[in-house]
PDB file of C-alpha atoms in Angstrom:
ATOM      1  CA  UNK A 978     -11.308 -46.736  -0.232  1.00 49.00           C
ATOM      2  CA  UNK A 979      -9.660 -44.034  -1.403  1.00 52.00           C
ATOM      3  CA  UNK A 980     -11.271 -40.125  -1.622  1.00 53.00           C
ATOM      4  CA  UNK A 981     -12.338 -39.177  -5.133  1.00 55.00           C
ATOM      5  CA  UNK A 982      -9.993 -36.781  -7.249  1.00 55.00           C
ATOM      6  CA  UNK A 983     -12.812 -33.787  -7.004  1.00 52.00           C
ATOM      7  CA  UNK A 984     -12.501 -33.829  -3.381  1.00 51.00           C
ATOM      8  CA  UNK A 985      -8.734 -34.114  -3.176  1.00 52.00           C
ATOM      9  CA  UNK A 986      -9.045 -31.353  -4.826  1.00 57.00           C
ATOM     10  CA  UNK A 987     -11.474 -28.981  -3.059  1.00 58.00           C
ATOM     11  CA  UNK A 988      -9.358 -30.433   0.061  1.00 57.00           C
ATOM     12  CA  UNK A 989      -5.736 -29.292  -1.229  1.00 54.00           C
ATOM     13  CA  UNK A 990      -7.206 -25.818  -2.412  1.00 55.00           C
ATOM     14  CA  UNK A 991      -8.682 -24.786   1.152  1.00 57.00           C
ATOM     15  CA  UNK A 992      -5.180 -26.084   2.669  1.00 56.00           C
ATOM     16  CA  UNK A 993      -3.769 -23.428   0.191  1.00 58.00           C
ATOM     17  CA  UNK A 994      -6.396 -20.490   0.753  1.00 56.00           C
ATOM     18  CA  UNK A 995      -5.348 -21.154   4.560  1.00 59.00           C
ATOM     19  CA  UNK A 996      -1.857 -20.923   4.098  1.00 52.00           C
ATOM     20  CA  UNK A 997      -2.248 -17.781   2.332  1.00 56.00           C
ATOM     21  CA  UNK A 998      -4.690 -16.722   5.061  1.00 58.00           C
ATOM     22  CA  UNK A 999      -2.199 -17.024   7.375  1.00 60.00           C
ATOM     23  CA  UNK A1000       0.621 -15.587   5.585  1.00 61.00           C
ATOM     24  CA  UNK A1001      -1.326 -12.260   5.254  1.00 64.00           C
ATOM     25  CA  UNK A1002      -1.791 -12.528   8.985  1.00 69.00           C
ATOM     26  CA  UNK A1003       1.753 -12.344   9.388  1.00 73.00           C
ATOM     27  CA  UNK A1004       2.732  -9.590   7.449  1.00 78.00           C
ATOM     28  CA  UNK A1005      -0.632  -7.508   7.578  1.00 86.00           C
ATOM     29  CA  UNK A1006      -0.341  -6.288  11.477  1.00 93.00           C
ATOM     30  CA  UNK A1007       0.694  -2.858  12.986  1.00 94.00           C
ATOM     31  CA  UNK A1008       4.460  -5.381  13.684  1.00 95.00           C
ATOM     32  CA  UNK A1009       4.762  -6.552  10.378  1.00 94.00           C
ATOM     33  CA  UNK A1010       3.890  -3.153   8.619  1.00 96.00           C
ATOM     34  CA  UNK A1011       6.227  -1.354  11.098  1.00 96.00           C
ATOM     35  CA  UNK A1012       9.488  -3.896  10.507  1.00 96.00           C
ATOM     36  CA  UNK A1013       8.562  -3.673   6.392  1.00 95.00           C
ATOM     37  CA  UNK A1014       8.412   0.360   6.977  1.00 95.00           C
ATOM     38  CA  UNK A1015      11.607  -0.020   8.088  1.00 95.00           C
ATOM     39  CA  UNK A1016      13.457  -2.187   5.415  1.00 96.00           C
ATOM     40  CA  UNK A1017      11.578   0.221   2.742  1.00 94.00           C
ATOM     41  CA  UNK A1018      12.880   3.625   4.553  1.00 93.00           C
ATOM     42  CA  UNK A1019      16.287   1.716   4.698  1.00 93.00           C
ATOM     43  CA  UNK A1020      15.835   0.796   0.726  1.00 92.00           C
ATOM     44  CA  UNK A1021      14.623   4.431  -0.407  1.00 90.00           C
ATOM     45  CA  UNK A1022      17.368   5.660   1.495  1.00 89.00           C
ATOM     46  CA  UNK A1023      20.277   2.968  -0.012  1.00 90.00           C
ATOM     47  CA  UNK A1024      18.808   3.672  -3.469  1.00 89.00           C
ATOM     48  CA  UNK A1025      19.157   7.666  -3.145  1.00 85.00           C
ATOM     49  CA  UNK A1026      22.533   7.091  -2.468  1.00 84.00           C
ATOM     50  CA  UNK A1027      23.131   4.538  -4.842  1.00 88.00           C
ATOM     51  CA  UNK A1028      21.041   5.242  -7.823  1.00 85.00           C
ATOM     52  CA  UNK A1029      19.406   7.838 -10.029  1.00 76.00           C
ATOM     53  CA  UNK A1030      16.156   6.546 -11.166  1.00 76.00           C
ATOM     54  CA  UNK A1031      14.709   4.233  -8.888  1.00 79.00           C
ATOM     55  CA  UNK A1032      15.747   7.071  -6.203  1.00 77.00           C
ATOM     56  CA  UNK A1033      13.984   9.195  -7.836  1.00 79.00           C
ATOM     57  CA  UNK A1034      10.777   6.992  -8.078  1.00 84.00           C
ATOM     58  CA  UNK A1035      11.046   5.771  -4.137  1.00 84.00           C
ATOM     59  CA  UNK A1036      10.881   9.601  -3.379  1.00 80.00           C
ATOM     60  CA  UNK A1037       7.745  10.117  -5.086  1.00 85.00           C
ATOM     61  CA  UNK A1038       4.231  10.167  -3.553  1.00 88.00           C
ATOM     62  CA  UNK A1039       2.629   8.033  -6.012  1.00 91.00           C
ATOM     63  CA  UNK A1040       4.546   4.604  -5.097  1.00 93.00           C
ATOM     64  CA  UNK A1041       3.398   5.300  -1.250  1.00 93.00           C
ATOM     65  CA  UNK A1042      -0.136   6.048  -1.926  1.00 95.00           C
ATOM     66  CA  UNK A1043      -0.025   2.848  -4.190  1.00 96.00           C
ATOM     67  CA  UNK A1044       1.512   0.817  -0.977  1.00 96.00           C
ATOM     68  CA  UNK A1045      -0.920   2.360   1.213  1.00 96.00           C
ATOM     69  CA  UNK A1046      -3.932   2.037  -0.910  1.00 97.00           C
ATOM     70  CA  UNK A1047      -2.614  -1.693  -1.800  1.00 96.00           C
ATOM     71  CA  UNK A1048      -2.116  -2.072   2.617  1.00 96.00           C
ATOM     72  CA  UNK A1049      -5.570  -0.566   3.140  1.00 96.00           C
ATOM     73  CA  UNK A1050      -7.535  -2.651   0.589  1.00 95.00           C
ATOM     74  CA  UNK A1051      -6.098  -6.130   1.644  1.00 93.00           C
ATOM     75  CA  UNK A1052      -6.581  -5.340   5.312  1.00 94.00           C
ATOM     76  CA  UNK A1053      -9.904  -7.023   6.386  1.00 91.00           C
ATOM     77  CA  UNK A1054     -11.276  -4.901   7.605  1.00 93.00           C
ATOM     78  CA  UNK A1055     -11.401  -0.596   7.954  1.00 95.00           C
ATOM     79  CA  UNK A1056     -10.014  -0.243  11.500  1.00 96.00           C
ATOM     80  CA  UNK A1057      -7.017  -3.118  10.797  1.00 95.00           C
ATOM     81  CA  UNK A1058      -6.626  -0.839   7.545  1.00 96.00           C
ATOM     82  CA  UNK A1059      -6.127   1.922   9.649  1.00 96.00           C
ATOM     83  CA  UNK A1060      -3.784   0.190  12.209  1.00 96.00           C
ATOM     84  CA  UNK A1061      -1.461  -1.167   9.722  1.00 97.00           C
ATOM     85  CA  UNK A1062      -0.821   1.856   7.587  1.00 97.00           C
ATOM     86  CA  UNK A1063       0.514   3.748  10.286  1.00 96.00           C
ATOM     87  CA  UNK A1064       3.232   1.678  11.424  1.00 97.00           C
ATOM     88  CA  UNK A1065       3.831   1.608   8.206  1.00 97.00           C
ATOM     89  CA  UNK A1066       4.985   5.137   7.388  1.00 96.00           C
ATOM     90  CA  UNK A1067       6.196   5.993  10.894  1.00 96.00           C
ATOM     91  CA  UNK A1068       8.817   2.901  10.168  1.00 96.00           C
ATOM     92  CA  UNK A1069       9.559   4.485   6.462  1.00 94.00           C
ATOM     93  CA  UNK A1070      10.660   7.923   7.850  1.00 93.00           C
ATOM     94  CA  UNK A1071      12.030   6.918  10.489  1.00 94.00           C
ATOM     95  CA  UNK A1072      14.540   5.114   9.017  1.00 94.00           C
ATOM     96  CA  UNK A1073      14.913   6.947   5.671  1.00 91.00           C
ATOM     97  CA  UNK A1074      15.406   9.955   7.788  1.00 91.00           C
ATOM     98  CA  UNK A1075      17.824   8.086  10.590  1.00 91.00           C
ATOM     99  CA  UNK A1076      20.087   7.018   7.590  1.00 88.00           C
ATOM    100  CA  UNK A1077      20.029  10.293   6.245  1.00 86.00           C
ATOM    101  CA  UNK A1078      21.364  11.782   9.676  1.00 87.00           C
ATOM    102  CA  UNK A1079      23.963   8.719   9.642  1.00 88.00           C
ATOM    103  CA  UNK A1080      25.232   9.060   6.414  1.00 84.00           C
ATOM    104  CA  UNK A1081      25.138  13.310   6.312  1.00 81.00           C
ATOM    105  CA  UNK A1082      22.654  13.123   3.326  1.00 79.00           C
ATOM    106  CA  UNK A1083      21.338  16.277   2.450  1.00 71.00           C
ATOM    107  CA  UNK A1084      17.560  16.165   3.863  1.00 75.00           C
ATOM    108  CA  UNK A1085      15.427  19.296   3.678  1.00 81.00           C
ATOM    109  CA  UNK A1086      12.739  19.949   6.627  1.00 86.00           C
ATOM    110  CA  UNK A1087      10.343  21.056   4.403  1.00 88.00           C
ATOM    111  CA  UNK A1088      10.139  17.102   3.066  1.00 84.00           C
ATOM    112  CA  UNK A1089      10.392  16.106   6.608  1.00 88.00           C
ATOM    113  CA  UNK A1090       7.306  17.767   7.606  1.00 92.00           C
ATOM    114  CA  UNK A1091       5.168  17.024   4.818  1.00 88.00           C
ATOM    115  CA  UNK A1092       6.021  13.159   4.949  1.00 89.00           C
ATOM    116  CA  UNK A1093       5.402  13.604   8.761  1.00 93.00           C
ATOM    117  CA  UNK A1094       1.681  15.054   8.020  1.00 94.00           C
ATOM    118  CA  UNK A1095       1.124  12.913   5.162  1.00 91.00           C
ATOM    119  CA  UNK A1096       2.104   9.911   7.863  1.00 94.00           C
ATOM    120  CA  UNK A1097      -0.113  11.327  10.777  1.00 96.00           C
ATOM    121  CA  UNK A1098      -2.872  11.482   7.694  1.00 96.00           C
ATOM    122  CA  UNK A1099      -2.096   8.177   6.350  1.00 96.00           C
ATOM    123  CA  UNK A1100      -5.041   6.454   9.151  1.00 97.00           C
ATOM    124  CA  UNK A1101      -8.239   8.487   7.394  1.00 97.00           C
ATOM    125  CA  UNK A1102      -6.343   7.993   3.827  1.00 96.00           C
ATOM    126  CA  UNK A1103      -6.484   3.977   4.875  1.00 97.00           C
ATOM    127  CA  UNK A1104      -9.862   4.339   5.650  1.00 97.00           C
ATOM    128  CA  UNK A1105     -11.352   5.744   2.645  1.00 96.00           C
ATOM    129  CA  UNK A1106      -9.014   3.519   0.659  1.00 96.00           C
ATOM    130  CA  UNK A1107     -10.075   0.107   1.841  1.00 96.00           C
ATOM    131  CA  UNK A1108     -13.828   1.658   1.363  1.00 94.00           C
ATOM    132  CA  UNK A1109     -13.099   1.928  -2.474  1.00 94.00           C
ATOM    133  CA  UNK A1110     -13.937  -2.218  -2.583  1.00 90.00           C
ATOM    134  CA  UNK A1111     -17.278  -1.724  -1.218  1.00 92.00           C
ATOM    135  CA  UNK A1112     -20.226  -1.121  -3.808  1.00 91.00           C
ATOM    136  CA  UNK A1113     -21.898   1.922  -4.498  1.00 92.00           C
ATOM    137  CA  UNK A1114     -21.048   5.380  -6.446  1.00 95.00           C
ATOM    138  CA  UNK A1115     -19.203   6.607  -3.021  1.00 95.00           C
ATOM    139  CA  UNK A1116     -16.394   3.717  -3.371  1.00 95.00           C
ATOM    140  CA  UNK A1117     -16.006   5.114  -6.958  1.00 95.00           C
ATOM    141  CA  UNK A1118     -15.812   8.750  -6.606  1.00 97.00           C
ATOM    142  CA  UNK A1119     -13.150   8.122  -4.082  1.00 97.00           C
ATOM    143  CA  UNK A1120     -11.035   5.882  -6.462  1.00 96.00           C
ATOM    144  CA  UNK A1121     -11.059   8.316  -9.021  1.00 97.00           C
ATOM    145  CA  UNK A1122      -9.624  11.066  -5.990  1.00 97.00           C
ATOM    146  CA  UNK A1123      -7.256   8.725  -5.252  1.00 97.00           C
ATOM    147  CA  UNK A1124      -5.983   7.835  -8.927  1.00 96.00           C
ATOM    148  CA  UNK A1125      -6.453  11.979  -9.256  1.00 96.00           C
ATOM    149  CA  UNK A1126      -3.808  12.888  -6.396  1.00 94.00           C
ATOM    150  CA  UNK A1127      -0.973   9.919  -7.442  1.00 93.00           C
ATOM    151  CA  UNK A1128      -1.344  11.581 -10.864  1.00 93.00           C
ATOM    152  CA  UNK A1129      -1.252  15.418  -9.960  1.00 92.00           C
ATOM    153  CA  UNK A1130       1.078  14.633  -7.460  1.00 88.00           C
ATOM    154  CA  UNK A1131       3.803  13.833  -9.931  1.00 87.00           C
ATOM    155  CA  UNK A1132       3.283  16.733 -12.227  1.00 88.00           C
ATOM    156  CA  UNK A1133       2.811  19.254  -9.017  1.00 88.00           C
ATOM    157  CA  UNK A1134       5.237  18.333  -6.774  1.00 79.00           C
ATOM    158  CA  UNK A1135       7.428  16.550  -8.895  1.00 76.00           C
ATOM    159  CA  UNK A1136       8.078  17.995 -11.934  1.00 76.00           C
ATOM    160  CA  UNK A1137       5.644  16.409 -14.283  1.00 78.00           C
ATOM    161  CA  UNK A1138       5.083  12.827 -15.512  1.00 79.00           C
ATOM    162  CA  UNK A1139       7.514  10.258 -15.828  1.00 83.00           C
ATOM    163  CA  UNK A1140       7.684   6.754 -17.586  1.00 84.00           C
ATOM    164  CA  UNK A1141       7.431   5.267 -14.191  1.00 87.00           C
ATOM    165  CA  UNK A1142       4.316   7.385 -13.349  1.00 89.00           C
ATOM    166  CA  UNK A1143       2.326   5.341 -15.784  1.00 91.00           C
ATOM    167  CA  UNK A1144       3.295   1.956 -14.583  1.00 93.00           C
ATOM    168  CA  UNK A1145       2.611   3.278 -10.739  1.00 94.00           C
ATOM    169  CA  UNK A1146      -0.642   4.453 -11.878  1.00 95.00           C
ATOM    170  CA  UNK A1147      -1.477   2.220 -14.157  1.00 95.00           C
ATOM    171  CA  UNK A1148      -0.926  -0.525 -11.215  1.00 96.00           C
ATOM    172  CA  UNK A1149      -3.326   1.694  -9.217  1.00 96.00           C
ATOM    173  CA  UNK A1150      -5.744   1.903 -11.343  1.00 96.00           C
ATOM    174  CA  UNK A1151      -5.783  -1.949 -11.790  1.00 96.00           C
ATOM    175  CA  UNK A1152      -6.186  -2.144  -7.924  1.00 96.00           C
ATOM    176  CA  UNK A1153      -9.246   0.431  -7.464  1.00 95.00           C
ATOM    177  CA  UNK A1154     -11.136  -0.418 -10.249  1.00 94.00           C
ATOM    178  CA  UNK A1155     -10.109  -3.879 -11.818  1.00 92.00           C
ATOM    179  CA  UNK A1156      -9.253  -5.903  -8.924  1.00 91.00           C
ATOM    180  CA  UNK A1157     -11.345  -8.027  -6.880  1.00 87.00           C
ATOM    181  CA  UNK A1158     -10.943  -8.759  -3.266  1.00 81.00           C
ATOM    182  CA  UNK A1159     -11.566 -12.573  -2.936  1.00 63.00           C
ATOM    183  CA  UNK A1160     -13.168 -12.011   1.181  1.00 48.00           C
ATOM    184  CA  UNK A1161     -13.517  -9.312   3.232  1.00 53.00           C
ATOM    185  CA  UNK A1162     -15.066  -8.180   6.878  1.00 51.00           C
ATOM    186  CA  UNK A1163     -17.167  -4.831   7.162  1.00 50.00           C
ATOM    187  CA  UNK A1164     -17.159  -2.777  10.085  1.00 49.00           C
ATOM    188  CA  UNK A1165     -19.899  -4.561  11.563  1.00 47.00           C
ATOM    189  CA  UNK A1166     -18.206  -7.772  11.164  1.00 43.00           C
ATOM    190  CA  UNK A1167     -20.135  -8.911   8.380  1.00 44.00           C
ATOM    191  CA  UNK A1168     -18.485 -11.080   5.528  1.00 43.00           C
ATOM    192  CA  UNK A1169     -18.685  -9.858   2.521  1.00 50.00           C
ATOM    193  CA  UNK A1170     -17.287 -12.190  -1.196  1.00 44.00           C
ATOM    194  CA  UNK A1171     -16.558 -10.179  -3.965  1.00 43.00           C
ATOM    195  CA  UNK A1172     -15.313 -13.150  -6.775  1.00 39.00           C
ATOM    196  CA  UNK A1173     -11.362 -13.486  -7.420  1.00 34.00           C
TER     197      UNK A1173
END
């Protein structure tokens, strides 16, 4: 007697949510975040060498805030949020700023030391980030920060707004506000389903 279709099914798709499950496990740890810091301080690096645009766009504040808050928000839960991020932009500069020494690129300490605080930072940033999928006018308010600072960040510190600004923000604002987070695990340890 064979299983019916409907339960083939249900069986095959919570194989697949495992799989998934498990992939994330992988790559969403302090390790994993810490070896992909690296490869994406050795990228930012290669492409300021190699090109002009996407150079320009890896050296830009709003791309990391969108990989943090995009780290922080699939983490599951606040404190893992906070443990991955960290690695994760320790491994960045350290790398982007070891190639930089290896290949005599011109570096200025001022950017050294603002990435360096913005790293050191990057914890409470994950924090508040991952909070953004909880309910409530709080989780909001700090969306709308967030999407506030990726925007004035680029015309501040960067020289104004670029194409690539509004797909990096418009991808951020897709995250905080549009995006739901299939399952995730409060503080407490309490499960919390938000629908896909």
């Amino acid at each position: 007697m064979s299983a019916s279709p409907f339960f083939a099914k249900k069986g095959h798709a919570m194989k697949q949510s495992r799989l998934a499950g498990k992939r994330k496990r992988i790559i969403l740890n302090p390790l994993g975040m810490l070896m992909i810091g690296f490869l994406l301080g050795m990228f930012s690096r290669w492409l300021d060498l190699y090109t002009t645009n996407l150079g320009n766009v890896f050296s830009q504040l709003a791309i990391w805030i969108l990989f943090g808050v995009l780290i922080s928000i699939y983490s599951r839960t606040k404190r893992a949020a906070m443990c991955n991020i960290l690695p994760f932009c320790i491994g960045m500069l350290l790398t982007y700023y070891g190639a930089a020494v290896l290949t005599e690129g011109v570096y200025s300490r001022t950017y050294i030391i603002g990435w360096t605080i913005f790293a050191c930072c990057s914890p409470l940033f994950a924090y508040f980030a991952w909070s953004t999928k909880e309910n409530g006018v709080f989780p909001k308010m700090i969306s709308i920060g967030i999407l506030l600072v990726s925007v004035l960040s680029s015309i501040i510190l960067f020289d104004g707004f670029r194409f690539y600004d509004f797909i990096i923000d418009g991808v951020l604002l897709y995250f905080l506000f549009f995006k739901r987070i299939s399952q995730r695990r409060s503080c407490n340890g309490t499960s919390s389903s938000h629908p896909q």
